[in-house]
Every structure is written in structure tokens, then in C-alpha cells.
Amino acid sequence: MSGARGDAGVVVREATADESLAVRRVLDAAMLETDAVDGAVERGDAFVAAVDDRVVGALVLVPVASVDGPDELDGCDGMHVDAVAVTHRRRGQGVGRALVDGALERERRLSVAFDPSVGTFYDALGFETVVQADADGRAWAVQSLDV
């Protein structure tokens, strides 16, 4: 991904090694925890949304095979959204959508686990919920683009 420009000058692109800390800060501010940042950055599976080279959003992918998910994901290929977050000042401006769209454009298939309170975000992006609530209360959804 070379860097797709979205609304309000937002550019979505793969995160660089120098941006690992910025990715962590965005995720930490949203109270999201993931151990996958360094590996995702190294593999090219971490994305940032930037405005004037300032990171305002981040998305981290992991292989779906590495996720302890519901039976509905068994045998699925593709990647799993381990974390996605946008800075407080940029929420509601399409940055999260741009990040997910950028990852989906490259991967063609994504899964995600999320708190049901943010389900409308994933519904609006075309994700199909496959589990309403697992033992931890998370919903699971998938999205595939036609090839």
C-alpha cells in the first residue's frame, strides 16, 4: 500500500519502524492493549492514518490463524484486526473507516472481535457478525471483498 489519501488530508499507509511508538500511543489512549505492534510493523501489517505526517490513527493486523476465536472462524484465511484506534480529536471524521478500508483493500478478508457497543461501526463497514457474544462478551464479525 503506497498511501491512500482520504478525507481531510488523511493518508493511510503501512506504519514504519520509527512509528511503532506512535502506534502504541494511539492504542494506549484508546485503552487498547496488544502485544502485536512490533511484529505487525515488521511484517507490514500495521497501518497508520496520518495528517501532515502526524499519526492520528492506527490499525494492527495479525494472522487469523493465530487468533483464539470462535468455531465460526475455523479454517478461515486472511487477517484479523487486533486493534484499531483513532485519536480523540479525529474521531467521527472517517479515520477509522479509512484504516479498515485500507487494510481490507490489501487483505481482501478481515475478521474482528469487538465490544458490542461499537457494533454499528463494523456494521456500517459491511462486516457480517458471526457471533453475537462469546464467553468474554465480545462479538465477532468478518468482511470479505469480492475478488
Short mmCIF file of N, CA and C in Angstrom, two decimals:
data_model
loop_
_atom_site.label_atom_id
_atom_site.label_comp_id
_atom_site.label_asym_id
_atom_site.label_seq_id
_atom_site.Cartn_x
_atom_site.Cartn_y
_atom_site.Cartn_z
N MET A 1 0.86 -1.17 0.00
CA MET A 1 0.00 0.00 0.00
C MET A 1 0.89 1.22 0.00
N SER A 2 0.68 2.08 -0.95
CA SER A 2 1.55 3.23 -1.12
C SER A 2 1.10 4.44 -0.32
N GLY A 3 -0.10 4.46 0.14
CA GLY A 3 -0.59 5.59 0.91
C GLY A 3 -1.79 6.23 0.26
N ALA A 4 -2.94 5.75 0.60
CA ALA A 4 -4.18 6.27 0.03
C ALA A 4 -4.60 7.52 0.78
N ARG A 5 -4.92 8.57 0.03
CA ARG A 5 -5.34 9.82 0.65
C ARG A 5 -6.85 9.81 0.80
N GLY A 6 -7.31 10.10 2.00
CA GLY A 6 -8.73 10.12 2.28
C GLY A 6 -9.23 11.53 2.53
N ASP A 7 -10.37 11.61 3.19
CA ASP A 7 -10.95 12.90 3.52
C ASP A 7 -10.06 13.66 4.49
N ALA A 8 -10.17 14.96 4.44
CA ALA A 8 -9.47 15.86 5.37
C ALA A 8 -7.96 15.65 5.38
N GLY A 9 -7.39 15.26 4.24
CA GLY A 9 -5.95 15.11 4.14
C GLY A 9 -5.38 13.92 4.87
N VAL A 10 -6.20 12.95 5.21
CA VAL A 10 -5.74 11.76 5.92
C VAL A 10 -5.11 10.79 4.92
N VAL A 11 -3.89 10.36 5.20
CA VAL A 11 -3.21 9.37 4.38
C VAL A 11 -3.10 8.08 5.19
N VAL A 12 -3.57 6.97 4.61
CA VAL A 12 -3.45 5.66 5.26
C VAL A 12 -2.34 4.91 4.55
N ARG A 13 -1.40 4.39 5.35
CA ARG A 13 -0.25 3.66 4.80
C ARG A 13 0.28 2.70 5.85
N GLU A 14 1.19 1.83 5.41
CA GLU A 14 1.83 0.93 6.35
C GLU A 14 2.68 1.75 7.32
N ALA A 15 2.68 1.33 8.57
CA ALA A 15 3.49 2.00 9.59
C ALA A 15 4.96 1.67 9.38
N THR A 16 5.81 2.62 9.65
CA THR A 16 7.25 2.39 9.60
C THR A 16 7.75 2.01 11.00
N ALA A 17 8.95 1.45 11.05
CA ALA A 17 9.54 1.08 12.34
C ALA A 17 9.64 2.29 13.26
N ASP A 18 9.91 3.46 12.70
CA ASP A 18 10.01 4.68 13.51
C ASP A 18 8.67 5.10 14.10
N GLU A 19 7.57 4.55 13.59
CA GLU A 19 6.24 4.93 14.08
C GLU A 19 5.66 3.94 15.09
N SER A 20 6.42 2.93 15.48
CA SER A 20 5.91 1.95 16.45
C SER A 20 5.43 2.61 17.73
N LEU A 21 6.19 3.56 18.24
CA LEU A 21 5.80 4.25 19.47
C LEU A 21 4.52 5.05 19.26
N ALA A 22 4.40 5.72 18.13
CA ALA A 22 3.18 6.49 17.84
C ALA A 22 1.97 5.57 17.75
N VAL A 23 2.15 4.40 17.15
CA VAL A 23 1.06 3.41 17.09
C VAL A 23 0.64 3.02 18.50
N ARG A 24 1.63 2.71 19.35
CA ARG A 24 1.32 2.33 20.74
C ARG A 24 0.60 3.45 21.48
N ARG A 25 1.02 4.68 21.27
CA ARG A 25 0.39 5.82 21.96
C ARG A 25 -1.07 5.97 21.56
N VAL A 26 -1.37 5.82 20.27
CA VAL A 26 -2.77 5.92 19.82
C VAL A 26 -3.59 4.80 20.45
N LEU A 27 -3.05 3.58 20.45
CA LEU A 27 -3.77 2.45 21.02
C LEU A 27 -3.93 2.60 22.53
N ASP A 28 -2.86 3.04 23.21
CA ASP A 28 -2.92 3.25 24.66
C ASP A 28 -3.97 4.30 25.02
N ALA A 29 -4.04 5.38 24.26
CA ALA A 29 -5.01 6.45 24.54
C ALA A 29 -6.44 5.94 24.41
N ALA A 30 -6.63 4.92 23.59
CA ALA A 30 -7.96 4.32 23.42
C ALA A 30 -8.16 3.15 24.39
N MET A 31 -7.20 2.96 25.28
CA MET A 31 -7.23 1.88 26.27
C MET A 31 -7.29 0.50 25.62
N LEU A 32 -6.56 0.34 24.52
CA LEU A 32 -6.46 -0.95 23.85
C LEU A 32 -5.08 -1.53 24.11
N GLU A 33 -5.04 -2.81 24.37
CA GLU A 33 -3.77 -3.48 24.61
C GLU A 33 -3.53 -4.51 23.52
N THR A 34 -2.32 -4.54 23.01
CA THR A 34 -1.92 -5.57 22.07
C THR A 34 -0.42 -5.77 22.18
N ASP A 35 0.00 -7.01 22.09
CA ASP A 35 1.43 -7.32 22.08
C ASP A 35 1.94 -7.46 20.65
N ALA A 36 1.09 -7.17 19.69
CA ALA A 36 1.40 -7.47 18.29
C ALA A 36 2.02 -6.31 17.52
N VAL A 37 2.22 -5.16 18.14
CA VAL A 37 2.65 -3.98 17.38
C VAL A 37 3.98 -4.21 16.67
N ASP A 38 5.02 -4.61 17.39
CA ASP A 38 6.34 -4.74 16.77
C ASP A 38 6.33 -5.75 15.63
N GLY A 39 5.74 -6.92 15.87
CA GLY A 39 5.68 -7.93 14.82
C GLY A 39 4.88 -7.47 13.63
N ALA A 40 3.77 -6.78 13.88
CA ALA A 40 2.93 -6.29 12.78
C ALA A 40 3.68 -5.24 11.96
N VAL A 41 4.40 -4.36 12.63
CA VAL A 41 5.17 -3.34 11.91
C VAL A 41 6.23 -4.02 11.06
N GLU A 42 6.94 -5.00 11.63
CA GLU A 42 7.98 -5.71 10.88
C GLU A 42 7.41 -6.42 9.66
N ARG A 43 6.23 -7.01 9.78
CA ARG A 43 5.60 -7.75 8.68
C ARG A 43 4.89 -6.83 7.68
N GLY A 44 4.74 -5.57 8.02
CA GLY A 44 3.97 -4.66 7.17
C GLY A 44 2.48 -4.77 7.43
N ASP A 45 2.11 -5.28 8.60
CA ASP A 45 0.71 -5.50 8.95
C ASP A 45 0.17 -4.48 9.96
N ALA A 46 0.85 -3.36 10.09
CA ALA A 46 0.35 -2.26 10.92
C ALA A 46 0.17 -1.06 10.00
N PHE A 47 -0.95 -0.39 10.16
CA PHE A 47 -1.27 0.76 9.32
C PHE A 47 -1.42 2.00 10.20
N VAL A 48 -1.07 3.13 9.64
CA VAL A 48 -1.31 4.40 10.32
C VAL A 48 -2.15 5.29 9.42
N ALA A 49 -2.91 6.14 10.05
CA ALA A 49 -3.59 7.23 9.37
C ALA A 49 -2.84 8.48 9.82
N ALA A 50 -2.36 9.24 8.86
CA ALA A 50 -1.54 10.41 9.18
C ALA A 50 -2.10 11.65 8.49
N VAL A 51 -1.96 12.76 9.20
CA VAL A 51 -2.29 14.07 8.65
C VAL A 51 -1.02 14.90 8.80
N ASP A 52 -0.48 15.37 7.70
CA ASP A 52 0.77 16.14 7.74
C ASP A 52 1.84 15.38 8.51
N ASP A 53 1.97 14.10 8.25
CA ASP A 53 2.95 13.20 8.87
C ASP A 53 2.75 13.00 10.37
N ARG A 54 1.62 13.41 10.91
CA ARG A 54 1.29 13.18 12.32
C ARG A 54 0.31 12.01 12.39
N VAL A 55 0.66 10.99 13.17
CA VAL A 55 -0.18 9.80 13.29
C VAL A 55 -1.43 10.14 14.10
N VAL A 56 -2.60 9.94 13.48
CA VAL A 56 -3.88 10.22 14.14
C VAL A 56 -4.74 8.96 14.28
N GLY A 57 -4.24 7.84 13.78
CA GLY A 57 -4.96 6.59 13.90
C GLY A 57 -4.03 5.43 13.60
N ALA A 58 -4.40 4.26 14.11
CA ALA A 58 -3.57 3.07 13.88
C ALA A 58 -4.44 1.83 13.83
N LEU A 59 -3.98 0.86 13.06
CA LEU A 59 -4.66 -0.43 12.94
C LEU A 59 -3.58 -1.50 12.90
N VAL A 60 -3.77 -2.57 13.68
CA VAL A 60 -2.81 -3.66 13.76
C VAL A 60 -3.50 -4.95 13.35
N LEU A 61 -2.88 -5.66 12.41
CA LEU A 61 -3.39 -6.94 11.94
C LEU A 61 -2.52 -8.09 12.43
N VAL A 62 -3.15 -9.24 12.66
CA VAL A 62 -2.45 -10.48 12.95
C VAL A 62 -3.09 -11.57 12.08
N PRO A 63 -2.35 -12.63 11.77
CA PRO A 63 -2.96 -13.72 11.00
C PRO A 63 -4.15 -14.31 11.76
N VAL A 64 -5.26 -14.52 11.06
CA VAL A 64 -6.45 -15.06 11.72
C VAL A 64 -6.16 -16.43 12.33
N ALA A 65 -5.23 -17.17 11.76
CA ALA A 65 -4.87 -18.49 12.29
C ALA A 65 -4.24 -18.40 13.68
N SER A 66 -3.72 -17.23 14.05
CA SER A 66 -3.08 -17.06 15.36
C SER A 66 -4.06 -16.61 16.44
N VAL A 67 -5.31 -16.40 16.06
CA VAL A 67 -6.32 -15.87 16.98
C VAL A 67 -7.12 -17.02 17.58
N ASP A 68 -7.32 -16.95 18.89
CA ASP A 68 -8.17 -17.93 19.57
C ASP A 68 -9.61 -17.45 19.45
N GLY A 69 -10.19 -17.70 18.29
CA GLY A 69 -11.53 -17.20 18.01
C GLY A 69 -12.57 -18.29 18.07
N PRO A 70 -13.79 -17.94 17.73
CA PRO A 70 -14.89 -18.90 17.77
C PRO A 70 -14.78 -19.92 16.64
N ASP A 71 -15.53 -21.00 16.77
CA ASP A 71 -15.52 -22.05 15.75
C ASP A 71 -15.85 -21.52 14.37
N GLU A 72 -16.65 -20.46 14.29
CA GLU A 72 -17.04 -19.89 13.01
C GLU A 72 -15.85 -19.39 12.19
N LEU A 73 -14.70 -19.18 12.85
CA LEU A 73 -13.50 -18.73 12.13
C LEU A 73 -12.58 -19.87 11.76
N ASP A 74 -12.87 -21.09 12.22
CA ASP A 74 -12.02 -22.23 11.91
C ASP A 74 -11.90 -22.40 10.40
N GLY A 75 -10.68 -22.56 9.94
CA GLY A 75 -10.43 -22.74 8.52
C GLY A 75 -10.42 -21.46 7.71
N CYS A 76 -10.67 -20.33 8.36
CA CYS A 76 -10.65 -19.06 7.63
C CYS A 76 -9.21 -18.63 7.39
N ASP A 77 -8.99 -18.04 6.25
CA ASP A 77 -7.70 -17.44 5.99
C ASP A 77 -7.84 -15.94 6.16
N GLY A 78 -6.82 -15.21 5.81
CA GLY A 78 -6.90 -13.77 5.93
C GLY A 78 -6.29 -13.27 7.22
N MET A 79 -6.63 -12.03 7.53
CA MET A 79 -6.04 -11.37 8.70
C MET A 79 -7.15 -10.95 9.66
N HIS A 80 -6.72 -10.72 10.89
CA HIS A 80 -7.63 -10.34 11.98
C HIS A 80 -7.22 -8.95 12.48
N VAL A 81 -8.19 -8.09 12.66
CA VAL A 81 -7.93 -6.76 13.22
C VAL A 81 -7.72 -6.93 14.72
N ASP A 82 -6.47 -6.84 15.14
CA ASP A 82 -6.14 -7.00 16.56
C ASP A 82 -6.48 -5.74 17.33
N ALA A 83 -6.31 -4.58 16.70
CA ALA A 83 -6.63 -3.31 17.34
C ALA A 83 -6.76 -2.23 16.28
N VAL A 84 -7.70 -1.32 16.51
CA VAL A 84 -7.85 -0.13 15.67
C VAL A 84 -8.28 1.01 16.57
N ALA A 85 -7.63 2.16 16.41
CA ALA A 85 -7.96 3.31 17.25
C ALA A 85 -7.64 4.60 16.51
N VAL A 86 -8.32 5.65 16.93
CA VAL A 86 -8.16 6.98 16.36
C VAL A 86 -8.01 7.96 17.52
N THR A 87 -7.17 8.97 17.35
CA THR A 87 -7.02 9.97 18.40
C THR A 87 -8.37 10.63 18.68
N HIS A 88 -8.53 11.07 19.91
CA HIS A 88 -9.81 11.64 20.33
C HIS A 88 -10.26 12.78 19.41
N ARG A 89 -9.36 13.66 19.05
CA ARG A 89 -9.71 14.82 18.23
C ARG A 89 -10.13 14.46 16.82
N ARG A 90 -9.78 13.28 16.35
CA ARG A 90 -10.09 12.87 14.97
C ARG A 90 -11.24 11.86 14.89
N ARG A 91 -11.82 11.50 16.02
CA ARG A 91 -12.93 10.55 15.98
C ARG A 91 -14.14 11.16 15.29
N GLY A 92 -14.88 10.31 14.60
CA GLY A 92 -16.07 10.76 13.91
C GLY A 92 -15.80 11.46 12.59
N GLN A 93 -14.56 11.40 12.12
CA GLN A 93 -14.18 12.08 10.88
C GLN A 93 -13.82 11.09 9.76
N GLY A 94 -14.12 9.82 9.96
CA GLY A 94 -13.86 8.82 8.92
C GLY A 94 -12.48 8.21 8.94
N VAL A 95 -11.69 8.51 9.97
CA VAL A 95 -10.33 7.98 10.05
C VAL A 95 -10.35 6.47 10.29
N GLY A 96 -11.18 6.01 11.22
CA GLY A 96 -11.28 4.57 11.47
C GLY A 96 -11.75 3.82 10.24
N ARG A 97 -12.72 4.37 9.56
CA ARG A 97 -13.20 3.77 8.30
C ARG A 97 -12.07 3.68 7.28
N ALA A 98 -11.29 4.76 7.16
CA ALA A 98 -10.19 4.78 6.20
C ALA A 98 -9.15 3.71 6.53
N LEU A 99 -8.86 3.53 7.81
CA LEU A 99 -7.91 2.50 8.22
C LEU A 99 -8.41 1.10 7.86
N VAL A 100 -9.66 0.81 8.21
CA VAL A 100 -10.22 -0.51 7.91
C VAL A 100 -10.30 -0.72 6.40
N ASP A 101 -10.75 0.30 5.68
CA ASP A 101 -10.82 0.19 4.22
C ASP A 101 -9.45 -0.07 3.61
N GLY A 102 -8.43 0.60 4.12
CA GLY A 102 -7.06 0.40 3.62
C GLY A 102 -6.58 -1.02 3.86
N ALA A 103 -6.83 -1.53 5.05
CA ALA A 103 -6.42 -2.91 5.37
C ALA A 103 -7.21 -3.90 4.52
N LEU A 104 -8.49 -3.66 4.37
CA LEU A 104 -9.35 -4.56 3.60
C LEU A 104 -8.97 -4.54 2.11
N GLU A 105 -8.60 -3.39 1.62
CA GLU A 105 -8.18 -3.28 0.22
C GLU A 105 -6.99 -4.19 -0.05
N ARG A 106 -6.06 -4.24 0.90
CA ARG A 106 -4.88 -5.07 0.71
C ARG A 106 -5.15 -6.53 0.99
N GLU A 107 -5.87 -6.81 2.06
CA GLU A 107 -6.05 -8.19 2.51
C GLU A 107 -7.23 -8.90 1.88
N ARG A 108 -8.26 -8.17 1.50
CA ARG A 108 -9.48 -8.71 0.89
C ARG A 108 -10.39 -9.44 1.86
N ARG A 109 -9.89 -9.88 3.01
CA ARG A 109 -10.71 -10.56 4.01
C ARG A 109 -10.17 -10.22 5.40
N LEU A 110 -11.06 -9.79 6.29
CA LEU A 110 -10.68 -9.46 7.66
C LEU A 110 -11.70 -10.05 8.62
N SER A 111 -11.20 -10.40 9.80
CA SER A 111 -12.09 -10.72 10.92
C SER A 111 -11.79 -9.73 12.03
N VAL A 112 -12.73 -9.61 12.96
CA VAL A 112 -12.55 -8.68 14.07
C VAL A 112 -13.38 -9.15 15.26
N ALA A 113 -12.86 -8.94 16.45
CA ALA A 113 -13.60 -9.16 17.70
C ALA A 113 -13.76 -7.79 18.34
N PHE A 114 -14.95 -7.50 18.86
CA PHE A 114 -15.18 -6.15 19.37
C PHE A 114 -16.26 -6.16 20.45
N ASP A 115 -16.24 -5.10 21.25
CA ASP A 115 -17.29 -4.88 22.22
C ASP A 115 -18.57 -4.55 21.45
N PRO A 116 -19.67 -5.20 21.79
CA PRO A 116 -20.92 -4.95 21.05
C PRO A 116 -21.33 -3.47 20.98
N SER A 117 -20.84 -2.66 21.90
CA SER A 117 -21.20 -1.24 21.89
C SER A 117 -20.67 -0.50 20.65
N VAL A 118 -19.68 -1.06 19.97
CA VAL A 118 -19.16 -0.45 18.75
C VAL A 118 -19.57 -1.24 17.50
N GLY A 119 -20.55 -2.09 17.65
CA GLY A 119 -21.01 -2.91 16.54
C GLY A 119 -21.50 -2.12 15.35
N THR A 120 -22.10 -0.96 15.59
CA THR A 120 -22.62 -0.17 14.46
C THR A 120 -21.48 0.31 13.55
N PHE A 121 -20.30 0.53 14.12
CA PHE A 121 -19.13 0.91 13.31
C PHE A 121 -18.82 -0.19 12.30
N TYR A 122 -18.74 -1.42 12.78
CA TYR A 122 -18.42 -2.54 11.89
C TYR A 122 -19.57 -2.87 10.95
N ASP A 123 -20.80 -2.74 11.43
CA ASP A 123 -21.96 -2.94 10.55
C ASP A 123 -21.91 -1.96 9.37
N ALA A 124 -21.60 -0.70 9.66
CA ALA A 124 -21.56 0.32 8.61
C ALA A 124 -20.46 0.05 7.59
N LEU A 125 -19.44 -0.70 7.99
CA LEU A 125 -18.35 -1.04 7.08
C LEU A 125 -18.62 -2.32 6.31
N GLY A 126 -19.78 -2.93 6.55
CA GLY A 126 -20.14 -4.14 5.81
C GLY A 126 -19.70 -5.44 6.44
N PHE A 127 -19.25 -5.40 7.69
CA PHE A 127 -18.87 -6.64 8.36
C PHE A 127 -20.13 -7.43 8.70
N GLU A 128 -20.02 -8.74 8.62
CA GLU A 128 -21.13 -9.63 8.96
C GLU A 128 -20.83 -10.27 10.32
N THR A 129 -21.68 -10.03 11.29
CA THR A 129 -21.49 -10.60 12.62
C THR A 129 -21.74 -12.10 12.56
N VAL A 130 -20.75 -12.87 13.06
CA VAL A 130 -20.88 -14.33 13.06
C VAL A 130 -21.12 -14.87 14.47
N VAL A 131 -20.76 -14.08 15.48
CA VAL A 131 -21.01 -14.44 16.88
C VAL A 131 -21.45 -13.16 17.59
N GLN A 132 -22.63 -13.19 18.21
CA GLN A 132 -23.16 -12.01 18.90
C GLN A 132 -22.39 -11.70 20.18
N ALA A 133 -22.03 -12.74 20.93
CA ALA A 133 -21.27 -12.55 22.17
C ALA A 133 -20.60 -13.86 22.54
N ASP A 134 -19.27 -13.82 22.68
CA ASP A 134 -18.56 -15.02 23.11
C ASP A 134 -18.52 -15.04 24.64
N ALA A 135 -17.75 -15.95 25.21
CA ALA A 135 -17.69 -16.09 26.67
C ALA A 135 -17.17 -14.82 27.34
N ASP A 136 -16.40 -14.01 26.60
CA ASP A 136 -15.87 -12.76 27.14
C ASP A 136 -16.75 -11.56 26.80
N GLY A 137 -17.90 -11.81 26.17
CA GLY A 137 -18.82 -10.74 25.82
C GLY A 137 -18.50 -10.03 24.52
N ARG A 138 -17.49 -10.51 23.78
CA ARG A 138 -17.12 -9.87 22.52
C ARG A 138 -17.93 -10.44 21.36
N ALA A 139 -18.25 -9.58 20.42
CA ALA A 139 -18.87 -10.02 19.17
C ALA A 139 -17.75 -10.27 18.17
N TRP A 140 -18.02 -11.12 17.19
CA TRP A 140 -17.05 -11.43 16.14
C TRP A 140 -17.71 -11.21 14.79
N ALA A 141 -16.96 -10.64 13.86
CA ALA A 141 -17.50 -10.37 12.53
C ALA A 141 -16.43 -10.58 11.47
N VAL A 142 -16.87 -10.77 10.24
CA VAL A 142 -15.96 -10.94 9.11
C VAL A 142 -16.42 -10.05 7.96
N GLN A 143 -15.47 -9.69 7.12
CA GLN A 143 -15.76 -8.92 5.92
C GLN A 143 -14.85 -9.44 4.82
N SER A 144 -15.42 -9.71 3.67
CA SER A 144 -14.66 -10.15 2.50
C SER A 144 -15.04 -9.29 1.31
N LEU A 145 -14.04 -8.87 0.57
CA LEU A 145 -14.29 -8.18 -0.68
C LEU A 145 -14.32 -9.21 -1.79
N ASP A 146 -15.18 -9.02 -2.75
CA ASP A 146 -15.21 -9.91 -3.91
C ASP A 146 -13.90 -9.77 -4.66
N VAL A 147 -13.35 -10.89 -5.05
CA VAL A 147 -12.06 -10.87 -5.76
C VAL A 147 -12.27 -10.65 -7.22
#
